[in-house]
Amino acid sequence: MRTSLRVLAWLFWTAITSLIAFLLFVLLAKSIFMFYPSINVQSVLIWVNNHIGYPQAYYYAAVPIVFLFSVYFFRREMRRRQRTYLEQLIEEVHLIGHVGPDHKITVRPIGQLGQLAADINSMLDRLKKSVEEERRAEQTKNELITNISHDLRTPLTTITGYLGLVDQDRYRDEIELRYYMNMAFEESIRLKKLLEDLFEYTRLSNRGNKMQWARINVAEMLNQIVAQFGWQLHENGMEARLAIEGQLLLWADGDKLRRVYENLITNAIRYGQEGGYLDIRGRVEGDEVITEVINYGEPIPQRDLPFLFERFYRVEKSRAKHTGGSGIGLAIAKNIVDLHHGKITAESDEERTVFTVRLRLTFNPNA
């Protein structure tokens, strides 16, 4: 609506000024006839008709006048709009100083000022994102400290408790002594594993290590890892079934990628014993290598699936420390997959739980 009004105003002033200019031209002609009486209208018209032509002479006179005034009023309107918009931009920038980056500047298609407004909004979006990331980082740090304190306190309390009983000779016989020492030893092993996982997660999160890229045969790697877990599978009454299509060659950091599958298989053994089987599948789809680690144990609640790859997250909050993991293994797996520019997801139902890893077949870090 406002644009239509501006166009009508432009046309109106163009017509008025063109008419005034034409009247001034007529007055100028009459002045010439007044000062030079030898010149009359008939002789002028005859000269125009012979040298320019009728009615072309009027076209030639009117078109430049209309064009010039059209350009003048168009430029004047643009300057007015730019001045008004600039004042609005100044007010809105001042407003941002009071309300923060949530306020967005109105963007209008007015030359470079419109682009400036869009750039300011883009800058505000980046600033807002940066502030949110900083807040999340601070919250993450606080949560990390809280979780570490909680997870370290339990094994340390157990170790000091049993060793305190031994130090005070509060045991009946050697059998009870060995029991206390064995419990302290198991807790120290769990504490060591927790510290190692925590160190690796922190190192991966901070990108404090370099990737050792090489051409990897994922099919061969999975066969080796399954053989490595043979004893654990046997102890838990499980059987591994591999279905690998082809060699699955891609660029990866072999040691880190191995850790991804070790964590996924460990998780599948821990929570999938009831199903009896551990299925590992691999194939190529398009430009991706897709691998799946499947167990048939108790399903993961749907409400927990979005948070599985967060550090220290446990599906069963009341799970005993001896049956539940440190809560870092899947977070480590996700970080490693992210470093490979891939994607890891989980899905679960009453029949099975599937962890899917997607890695780019065509990715070449040396390209």
mmCIF file of C-alpha atoms in Angstrom:
data_model
loop_
_atom_site.group_PDB
_atom_site.id
_atom_site.type_symbol
_atom_site.label_atom_id
_atom_site.label_comp_id
_atom_site.label_asym_id
_atom_site.label_seq_id
_atom_site.Cartn_x
_atom_site.Cartn_y
_atom_site.Cartn_z
ATOM 1 C CA MET A 1 0.000 0.000 0.000
ATOM 2 C CA ARG A 2 2.775 2.415 0.960
ATOM 3 C CA THR A 3 4.666 1.588 -2.241
ATOM 4 C CA SER A 4 1.574 2.358 -4.355
ATOM 5 C CA LEU A 5 1.163 5.725 -2.633
ATOM 6 C CA ARG A 6 4.818 6.582 -3.294
ATOM 7 C CA VAL A 7 4.425 5.733 -6.993
ATOM 8 C CA LEU A 8 1.282 7.871 -7.242
ATOM 9 C CA ALA A 9 3.055 10.785 -5.524
ATOM 10 C CA TRP A 10 5.993 10.451 -7.909
ATOM 11 C CA LEU A 11 3.682 10.476 -10.975
ATOM 12 C CA PHE A 12 1.700 13.410 -9.590
ATOM 13 C CA TRP A 13 4.717 15.642 -9.034
ATOM 14 C CA THR A 14 6.224 14.627 -12.362
ATOM 15 C CA ALA A 15 3.026 15.682 -14.198
ATOM 16 C CA ILE A 16 2.718 18.962 -12.268
ATOM 17 C CA THR A 17 6.344 20.003 -12.829
ATOM 18 C CA SER A 18 6.201 18.990 -16.484
ATOM 19 C CA LEU A 19 3.091 21.178 -16.951
ATOM 20 C CA ILE A 20 4.776 24.093 -15.174
ATOM 21 C CA ALA A 21 7.835 23.684 -17.355
ATOM 22 C CA PHE A 22 5.653 23.703 -20.451
ATOM 23 C CA LEU A 23 3.911 26.910 -19.287
ATOM 24 C CA LEU A 24 7.288 28.526 -18.650
ATOM 25 C CA PHE A 25 8.297 27.534 -22.145
ATOM 26 C CA VAL A 26 5.170 29.231 -23.508
ATOM 27 C CA LEU A 27 5.923 32.388 -21.496
ATOM 28 C CA LEU A 28 9.469 32.358 -22.820
ATOM 29 C CA ALA A 29 8.151 32.102 -26.374
ATOM 30 C CA LYS A 30 5.766 35.017 -25.829
ATOM 31 C CA SER A 31 8.625 37.093 -24.386
ATOM 32 C CA ILE A 32 10.664 36.432 -27.503
ATOM 33 C CA PHE A 33 7.752 37.537 -29.711
ATOM 34 C CA MET A 34 7.396 40.667 -27.557
ATOM 35 C CA PHE A 35 11.042 41.711 -27.871
ATOM 36 C CA TYR A 36 11.380 40.569 -31.466
ATOM 37 C CA PRO A 37 8.110 41.546 -33.157
ATOM 38 C CA SER A 38 9.498 40.545 -36.543
ATOM 39 C CA ILE A 39 9.175 36.959 -35.391
ATOM 40 C CA ASN A 40 5.630 35.709 -35.409
ATOM 41 C CA VAL A 41 4.024 32.396 -34.567
ATOM 42 C CA GLN A 42 3.385 31.556 -38.159
ATOM 43 C CA SER A 43 7.036 31.913 -39.153
ATOM 44 C CA VAL A 44 8.146 29.839 -36.144
ATOM 45 C CA LEU A 45 5.635 27.113 -36.935
ATOM 46 C CA ILE A 46 6.713 27.110 -40.568
ATOM 47 C CA TRP A 47 10.368 26.784 -39.474
ATOM 48 C CA VAL A 48 9.541 23.959 -37.030
ATOM 49 C CA ASN A 49 7.453 22.201 -39.642
ATOM 50 C CA ASN A 50 10.189 22.456 -42.286
ATOM 51 C CA HIS A 51 13.176 21.557 -40.082
ATOM 52 C CA ILE A 52 11.713 19.268 -37.376
ATOM 53 C CA GLY A 53 8.256 18.161 -38.456
ATOM 54 C CA TYR A 54 4.811 18.127 -36.939
ATOM 55 C CA PRO A 55 3.938 16.718 -34.361
ATOM 56 C CA GLN A 56 7.449 15.326 -33.756
ATOM 57 C CA ALA A 57 8.596 18.707 -32.510
ATOM 58 C CA TYR A 58 6.200 18.514 -29.554
ATOM 59 C CA TYR A 59 7.324 14.981 -28.776
ATOM 60 C CA TYR A 60 10.954 16.042 -28.844
ATOM 61 C CA ALA A 61 10.184 18.906 -26.496
ATOM 62 C CA ALA A 62 7.894 17.011 -24.087
ATOM 63 C CA VAL A 63 9.770 13.700 -23.721
ATOM 64 C CA PRO A 64 13.054 15.162 -22.359
ATOM 65 C CA ILE A 65 11.141 17.415 -19.983
ATOM 66 C CA VAL A 66 9.058 14.535 -18.598
ATOM 67 C CA PHE A 67 12.105 12.250 -18.398
ATOM 68 C CA LEU A 68 14.263 14.782 -16.549
ATOM 69 C CA PHE A 69 11.601 15.577 -14.004
ATOM 70 C CA SER A 70 10.803 11.886 -13.551
ATOM 71 C CA VAL A 71 14.440 11.192 -12.727
ATOM 72 C CA TYR A 72 14.636 14.183 -10.421
ATOM 73 C CA PHE A 73 11.589 13.262 -8.353
ATOM 74 C CA PHE A 74 12.524 9.595 -8.296
ATOM 75 C CA ARG A 75 15.965 10.420 -6.892
ATOM 76 C CA ARG A 76 14.440 12.881 -4.436
ATOM 77 C CA GLU A 77 12.004 10.204 -3.211
ATOM 78 C CA MET A 78 14.838 7.692 -2.848
ATOM 79 C CA ARG A 79 16.899 10.175 -0.821
ATOM 80 C CA ARG A 80 13.904 10.857 1.399
ATOM 81 C CA ARG A 81 13.289 7.133 1.930
ATOM 82 C CA GLN A 82 16.975 6.540 2.661
ATOM 83 C CA ARG A 83 17.052 9.393 5.165
ATOM 84 C CA THR A 84 13.903 8.125 6.905
ATOM 85 C CA TYR A 85 15.188 4.538 6.937
ATOM 86 C CA LEU A 86 18.582 5.655 8.274
ATOM 87 C CA GLU A 87 16.880 7.422 11.178
ATOM 88 C CA GLN A 88 14.880 4.247 11.840
ATOM 89 C CA LEU A 89 18.060 2.142 11.784
ATOM 90 C CA ILE A 90 19.728 4.455 14.305
ATOM 91 C CA GLU A 91 16.725 4.177 16.636
ATOM 92 C CA GLU A 92 16.608 0.389 16.348
ATOM 93 C CA VAL A 93 20.362 0.054 16.967
ATOM 94 C CA HIS A 94 19.918 2.117 20.134
ATOM 95 C CA LEU A 95 17.019 -0.157 21.072
ATOM 96 C CA ILE A 96 19.257 -3.219 20.705
ATOM 97 C CA GLY A 97 21.528 -1.725 23.356
ATOM 98 C CA HIS A 98 18.608 -1.884 25.803
ATOM 99 C CA VAL A 99 16.785 -5.124 24.920
ATOM 100 C CA GLY A 100 19.726 -7.185 23.654
ATOM 101 C CA PRO A 101 20.280 -9.288 20.512
ATOM 102 C CA ASP A 102 16.737 -10.685 20.565
ATOM 103 C CA HIS A 103 15.512 -7.541 18.804
ATOM 104 C CA LYS A 104 15.660 -7.716 15.012
ATOM 105 C CA ILE A 105 16.026 -4.685 12.738
ATOM 106 C CA THR A 106 13.378 -4.190 10.060
ATOM 107 C CA VAL A 107 14.900 -4.981 6.659
ATOM 108 C CA ARG A 108 13.695 -2.970 3.653
ATOM 109 C CA PRO A 109 14.914 -3.112 0.049
ATOM 110 C CA ILE A 110 16.492 0.347 0.138
ATOM 111 C CA GLY A 111 19.911 0.066 -1.429
ATOM 112 C CA GLN A 112 22.916 -0.495 0.804
ATOM 113 C CA LEU A 113 20.962 0.419 3.940
ATOM 114 C CA GLY A 114 18.797 -2.670 3.474
ATOM 115 C CA GLN A 115 21.926 -4.805 3.130
ATOM 116 C CA LEU A 116 23.358 -3.124 6.242
ATOM 117 C CA ALA A 117 20.203 -4.008 8.211
ATOM 118 C CA ALA A 118 20.416 -7.630 7.025
ATOM 119 C CA ASP A 119 24.100 -7.786 8.016
ATOM 120 C CA ILE A 120 23.310 -6.372 11.462
ATOM 121 C CA ASN A 121 20.603 -9.008 11.963
ATOM 122 C CA SER A 122 23.030 -11.715 10.869
ATOM 123 C CA MET A 123 25.606 -10.386 13.317
ATOM 124 C CA LEU A 124 22.994 -10.369 16.094
ATOM 125 C CA ASP A 125 22.133 -13.999 15.310
ATOM 126 C CA ARG A 126 25.803 -14.985 15.554
ATOM 127 C CA LEU A 127 26.190 -13.003 18.767
ATOM 128 C CA LYS A 128 23.110 -14.632 20.271
ATOM 129 C CA LYS A 129 24.364 -18.068 19.260
ATOM 130 C CA SER A 130 27.779 -17.312 20.739
ATOM 131 C CA VAL A 131 26.243 -16.171 24.027
ATOM 132 C CA GLU A 132 24.060 -19.286 24.176
ATOM 133 C CA GLU A 133 27.052 -21.528 23.460
ATOM 134 C CA GLU A 134 29.014 -19.780 26.193
ATOM 135 C CA ARG A 135 26.160 -20.318 28.631
ATOM 136 C CA ARG A 136 25.878 -23.970 27.624
ATOM 137 C CA ALA A 137 29.638 -24.364 28.022
ATOM 138 C CA GLU A 138 29.454 -22.897 31.518
ATOM 139 C CA GLN A 139 26.511 -25.128 32.379
ATOM 140 C CA THR A 140 28.316 -28.109 30.882
ATOM 141 C CA LYS A 141 31.393 -27.377 32.960
ATOM 142 C CA ASN A 142 29.328 -27.176 36.141
ATOM 143 C CA GLU A 143 27.476 -30.385 35.290
ATOM 144 C CA LEU A 144 30.767 -32.085 34.458
ATOM 145 C CA ILE A 145 32.262 -31.153 37.819
ATOM 146 C CA THR A 146 29.105 -32.301 39.631
ATOM 147 C CA ASN A 147 28.942 -35.614 37.770
ATOM 148 C CA ILE A 148 32.653 -36.293 38.174
ATOM 149 C CA SER A 149 32.430 -35.617 41.898
ATOM 150 C CA HIS A 150 29.443 -37.938 42.207
ATOM 151 C CA ASP A 151 30.919 -40.740 40.082
ATOM 152 C CA LEU A 152 34.326 -40.619 41.767
ATOM 153 C CA ARG A 153 32.965 -40.405 45.294
ATOM 154 C CA THR A 154 31.198 -43.792 45.197
ATOM 155 C CA PRO A 155 34.206 -46.017 44.353
ATOM 156 C CA LEU A 156 36.498 -43.961 46.555
ATOM 157 C CA THR A 157 34.105 -44.339 49.488
ATOM 158 C CA THR A 158 33.941 -48.098 48.912
ATOM 159 C CA ILE A 159 37.725 -48.434 48.633
ATOM 160 C CA THR A 160 38.446 -46.382 51.750
ATOM 161 C CA GLY A 161 35.695 -48.214 53.620
ATOM 162 C CA TYR A 162 37.034 -51.718 52.953
ATOM 163 C CA LEU A 163 40.655 -50.697 53.415
ATOM 164 C CA GLY A 164 39.677 -49.022 56.680
ATOM 165 C CA LEU A 165 38.190 -52.294 57.928
ATOM 166 C CA VAL A 166 41.388 -54.094 56.980
ATOM 167 C CA ASP A 167 43.575 -51.420 58.611
ATOM 168 C CA GLN A 168 41.578 -51.733 61.861
ATOM 169 C CA ASP A 169 41.733 -55.574 61.756
ATOM 170 C CA ARG A 170 37.948 -55.693 61.684
ATOM 171 C CA TYR A 171 37.633 -59.038 59.914
ATOM 172 C CA ARG A 172 36.953 -62.486 61.291
ATOM 173 C CA ASP A 173 39.287 -64.593 59.190
ATOM 174 C CA GLU A 174 41.437 -64.650 56.074
ATOM 175 C CA ILE A 175 38.434 -65.386 53.864
ATOM 176 C CA GLU A 176 36.717 -62.162 54.943
ATOM 177 C CA LEU A 177 40.026 -60.305 54.572
ATOM 178 C CA ARG A 178 40.384 -61.511 50.988
ATOM 179 C CA TYR A 179 36.770 -60.525 50.335
ATOM 180 C CA TYR A 180 37.416 -56.971 51.549
ATOM 181 C CA MET A 181 40.601 -56.704 49.510
ATOM 182 C CA ASN A 182 38.901 -58.080 46.415
ATOM 183 C CA MET A 183 36.061 -55.560 46.704
ATOM 184 C CA ALA A 184 38.554 -52.705 47.090
ATOM 185 C CA PHE A 185 40.509 -53.992 44.086
ATOM 186 C CA GLU A 186 37.389 -54.175 41.865
ATOM 187 C CA GLU A 187 36.392 -50.650 42.829
ATOM 188 C CA SER A 188 39.908 -49.394 42.062
ATOM 189 C CA ILE A 189 39.703 -51.003 38.599
ATOM 190 C CA ARG A 190 36.347 -49.322 37.991
ATOM 191 C CA LEU A 191 37.760 -46.019 39.208
ATOM 192 C CA LYS A 192 40.722 -46.370 36.836
ATOM 193 C CA LYS A 193 38.377 -47.115 33.904
ATOM 194 C CA LEU A 194 36.208 -44.108 34.766
ATOM 195 C CA LEU A 195 39.231 -41.799 34.841
ATOM 196 C CA GLU A 196 40.482 -43.153 31.502
ATOM 197 C CA ASP A 197 37.060 -42.631 29.887
ATOM 198 C CA LEU A 198 36.827 -39.144 31.329
ATOM 199 C CA PHE A 199 40.286 -38.221 30.083
ATOM 200 C CA GLU A 200 39.559 -39.522 26.590
ATOM 201 C CA TYR A 201 36.196 -37.754 26.398
ATOM 202 C CA THR A 202 37.735 -34.444 27.488
ATOM 203 C CA ARG A 203 40.575 -34.834 24.987
ATOM 204 C CA LEU A 204 38.178 -35.575 22.131
ATOM 205 C CA SER A 205 35.795 -32.749 23.097
ATOM 206 C CA ASN A 206 38.611 -30.200 23.139
ATOM 207 C CA ARG A 207 40.004 -31.479 19.816
ATOM 208 C CA GLY A 208 43.293 -31.811 21.637
ATOM 209 C CA ASN A 209 44.549 -34.635 19.463
ATOM 210 C CA LYS A 210 45.317 -35.047 15.803
ATOM 211 C CA MET A 211 43.598 -37.538 13.564
ATOM 212 C CA GLN A 212 45.822 -40.231 12.072
ATOM 213 C CA TRP A 213 44.071 -40.718 8.750
ATOM 214 C CA ALA A 214 44.595 -43.931 6.806
ATOM 215 C CA ARG A 215 42.744 -46.190 4.404
ATOM 216 C CA ILE A 216 40.763 -48.583 6.644
ATOM 217 C CA ASN A 217 38.997 -51.855 5.869
ATOM 218 C CA VAL A 218 36.003 -51.639 8.221
ATOM 219 C CA ALA A 219 34.913 -55.219 7.473
ATOM 220 C CA GLU A 220 38.283 -56.595 8.583
ATOM 221 C CA MET A 221 38.259 -54.345 11.665
ATOM 222 C CA LEU A 222 34.826 -55.608 12.752
ATOM 223 C CA ASN A 223 35.915 -59.236 12.370
ATOM 224 C CA GLN A 224 38.959 -58.575 14.560
ATOM 225 C CA ILE A 225 36.925 -56.781 17.221
ATOM 226 C CA VAL A 226 34.340 -59.580 17.411
ATOM 227 C CA ALA A 227 37.165 -62.122 17.839
ATOM 228 C CA GLN A 228 38.590 -59.927 20.598
ATOM 229 C CA PHE A 229 35.232 -60.042 22.443
ATOM 230 C CA GLY A 230 34.867 -63.795 22.029
ATOM 231 C CA TRP A 231 35.496 -64.619 25.686
ATOM 232 C CA GLN A 232 33.118 -61.912 26.976
ATOM 233 C CA LEU A 233 30.404 -63.072 24.594
ATOM 234 C CA HIS A 234 30.837 -66.656 25.798
ATOM 235 C CA GLU A 235 30.744 -65.613 29.473
ATOM 236 C CA ASN A 236 27.478 -63.726 28.898
ATOM 237 C CA GLY A 237 25.886 -66.536 26.901
ATOM 238 C CA MET A 238 25.781 -64.547 23.664
ATOM 239 C CA GLU A 239 26.627 -65.345 20.056
ATOM 240 C CA ALA A 240 27.898 -62.793 17.552
ATOM 241 C CA ARG A 241 26.552 -62.888 13.998
ATOM 242 C CA LEU A 242 28.284 -60.840 11.312
ATOM 243 C CA ALA A 243 26.691 -59.838 8.016
ATOM 244 C CA ILE A 244 29.239 -57.709 6.166
ATOM 245 C CA GLU A 245 28.783 -56.904 2.478
ATOM 246 C CA GLY A 246 32.149 -56.237 0.833
ATOM 247 C CA GLN A 247 35.323 -54.754 2.311
ATOM 248 C CA LEU A 248 33.928 -51.328 3.300
ATOM 249 C CA LEU A 249 37.050 -49.298 2.565
ATOM 250 C CA LEU A 250 37.173 -45.674 3.728
ATOM 251 C CA TRP A 251 39.466 -43.021 5.232
ATOM 252 C CA ALA A 252 39.497 -43.052 9.042
ATOM 253 C CA ASP A 253 41.622 -42.993 12.175
ATOM 254 C CA GLY A 254 41.824 -46.724 12.837
ATOM 255 C CA ASP A 255 42.481 -46.554 16.587
ATOM 256 C CA LYS A 256 39.657 -44.102 17.242
ATOM 257 C CA LEU A 257 37.172 -45.862 14.977
ATOM 258 C CA ARG A 258 37.980 -49.142 16.704
ATOM 259 C CA ARG A 259 37.054 -47.499 20.015
ATOM 260 C CA VAL A 260 33.611 -46.620 18.600
ATOM 261 C CA TYR A 261 32.774 -50.254 17.817
ATOM 262 C CA GLU A 262 34.336 -51.521 21.049
ATOM 263 C CA ASN A 263 32.104 -49.176 23.048
ATOM 264 C CA LEU A 264 29.010 -50.159 21.062
ATOM 265 C CA ILE A 265 29.709 -53.891 21.433
ATOM 266 C CA THR A 266 30.467 -53.503 25.149
ATOM 267 C CA ASN A 267 27.168 -51.674 25.553
ATOM 268 C CA ALA A 268 25.333 -54.389 23.577
ATOM 269 C CA ILE A 269 26.832 -57.163 25.720
ATOM 270 C CA ARG A 270 26.030 -55.351 28.954
ATOM 271 C CA TYR A 271 22.372 -54.689 28.136
ATOM 272 C CA GLY A 272 21.556 -57.356 25.555
ATOM 273 C CA GLN A 273 22.345 -60.596 27.401
ATOM 274 C CA GLU A 274 18.711 -61.683 27.487
ATOM 275 C CA GLY A 275 18.490 -61.699 23.682
ATOM 276 C CA GLY A 276 21.336 -64.178 23.265
ATOM 277 C CA TYR A 277 22.559 -62.683 19.974
ATOM 278 C CA LEU A 278 24.702 -59.760 18.909
ATOM 279 C CA ASP A 279 24.253 -58.868 15.239
ATOM 280 C CA ILE A 280 26.797 -56.689 13.417
ATOM 281 C CA ARG A 281 25.952 -55.606 9.894
ATOM 282 C CA GLY A 282 27.819 -53.526 7.350
ATOM 283 C CA ARG A 283 27.032 -52.326 3.845
ATOM 284 C CA VAL A 284 27.467 -49.484 1.383
ATOM 285 C CA GLU A 285 24.518 -47.257 0.537
ATOM 286 C CA GLY A 286 25.156 -44.442 -1.931
ATOM 287 C CA ASP A 287 28.233 -42.586 -0.703
ATOM 288 C CA GLU A 288 28.008 -43.913 2.869
ATOM 289 C CA VAL A 289 29.352 -46.896 4.746
ATOM 290 C CA ILE A 290 26.618 -47.999 7.150
ATOM 291 C CA THR A 291 27.321 -50.297 10.085
ATOM 292 C CA GLU A 292 24.818 -51.507 12.667
ATOM 293 C CA VAL A 293 25.342 -53.042 16.110
ATOM 294 C CA ILE A 294 22.144 -54.811 17.200
ATOM 295 C CA ASN A 295 21.153 -56.460 20.462
ATOM 296 C CA TYR A 296 17.870 -58.049 21.519
ATOM 297 C CA GLY A 297 17.759 -57.186 25.191
ATOM 298 C CA GLU A 298 15.495 -54.876 27.122
ATOM 299 C CA PRO A 299 14.379 -51.934 24.956
ATOM 300 C CA ILE A 300 15.467 -48.368 25.637
ATOM 301 C CA PRO A 301 12.532 -46.083 26.511
ATOM 302 C CA GLN A 302 11.716 -43.637 23.745
ATOM 303 C CA ARG A 303 12.100 -40.686 26.103
ATOM 304 C CA ASP A 304 15.732 -41.637 26.697
ATOM 305 C CA LEU A 305 16.827 -42.105 23.075
ATOM 306 C CA PRO A 306 17.587 -38.387 22.379
ATOM 307 C CA PHE A 307 19.970 -38.256 25.363
ATOM 308 C CA LEU A 308 21.890 -41.531 24.949
ATOM 309 C CA PHE A 309 25.014 -39.834 23.604
ATOM 310 C CA GLU A 310 25.267 -37.242 26.372
ATOM 311 C CA ARG A 311 28.068 -37.859 28.828
ATOM 312 C CA PHE A 312 27.177 -39.477 32.161
ATOM 313 C CA TYR A 313 23.661 -40.219 30.920
ATOM 314 C CA ARG A 314 22.243 -43.551 32.075
ATOM 315 C CA VAL A 315 18.948 -44.923 30.870
ATOM 316 C CA GLU A 316 18.233 -46.437 34.254
ATOM 317 C CA LYS A 317 19.013 -43.768 36.820
ATOM 318 C CA SER A 318 18.796 -46.254 39.694
ATOM 319 C CA ARG A 319 21.041 -48.776 37.939
ATOM 320 C CA ALA A 320 23.804 -50.054 40.218
ATOM 321 C CA LYS A 321 27.269 -48.854 39.375
ATOM 322 C CA HIS A 322 28.413 -52.418 38.862
ATOM 323 C CA THR A 323 25.834 -53.104 36.130
ATOM 324 C CA GLY A 324 25.727 -49.659 34.573
ATOM 325 C CA GLY A 325 28.685 -48.115 32.762
ATOM 326 C CA SER A 326 30.370 -44.820 33.401
ATOM 327 C CA GLY A 327 27.911 -43.070 31.117
ATOM 328 C CA ILE A 328 30.760 -41.769 28.942
ATOM 329 C CA GLY A 329 31.226 -44.628 26.446
ATOM 330 C CA LEU A 330 28.486 -43.581 24.017
ATOM 331 C CA ALA A 331 29.494 -39.913 24.324
ATOM 332 C CA ILE A 332 33.039 -40.910 23.332
ATOM 333 C CA ALA A 333 31.668 -42.895 20.375
ATOM 334 C CA LYS A 334 29.653 -39.898 19.185
ATOM 335 C CA ASN A 335 32.628 -37.539 19.454
ATOM 336 C CA ILE A 336 34.797 -39.893 17.416
ATOM 337 C CA VAL A 337 32.114 -40.294 14.731
ATOM 338 C CA ASP A 338 31.756 -36.490 14.601
ATOM 339 C CA LEU A 339 35.518 -36.204 14.061
ATOM 340 C CA HIS A 340 35.058 -38.510 11.062
ATOM 341 C CA HIS A 341 32.278 -36.225 9.718
ATOM 342 C CA GLY A 342 29.802 -39.055 10.200
ATOM 343 C CA LYS A 343 26.629 -39.647 12.166
ATOM 344 C CA ILE A 344 25.619 -42.096 14.897
ATOM 345 C CA THR A 345 22.002 -42.781 15.867
ATOM 346 C CA ALA A 346 20.043 -45.199 18.040
ATOM 347 C CA GLU A 347 16.605 -46.719 17.763
ATOM 348 C CA SER A 348 14.879 -49.235 19.999
ATOM 349 C CA ASP A 349 11.633 -51.169 20.206
ATOM 350 C CA GLU A 350 10.342 -54.311 21.882
ATOM 351 C CA GLU A 351 12.257 -56.550 19.472
ATOM 352 C CA ARG A 352 15.713 -54.994 19.204
ATOM 353 C CA THR A 353 18.008 -52.038 19.854
ATOM 354 C CA VAL A 354 20.073 -50.764 16.922
ATOM 355 C CA PHE A 355 23.042 -48.397 16.961
ATOM 356 C CA THR A 356 23.779 -47.158 13.438
ATOM 357 C CA VAL A 357 27.050 -45.526 12.354
ATOM 358 C CA ARG A 358 27.154 -43.693 9.024
ATOM 359 C CA LEU A 359 30.529 -42.703 7.581
ATOM 360 C CA ARG A 360 31.182 -40.950 4.287
ATOM 361 C CA LEU A 361 32.653 -43.311 1.732
ATOM 362 C CA THR A 362 33.992 -40.491 -0.447
ATOM 363 C CA PHE A 363 35.558 -38.417 2.363
ATOM 364 C CA ASN A 364 39.290 -37.905 1.823
ATOM 365 C CA PRO A 365 41.130 -35.746 4.404
ATOM 366 C CA ASN A 366 44.090 -35.346 2.043
ATOM 367 C CA ALA A 367 42.028 -33.919 -0.809
#
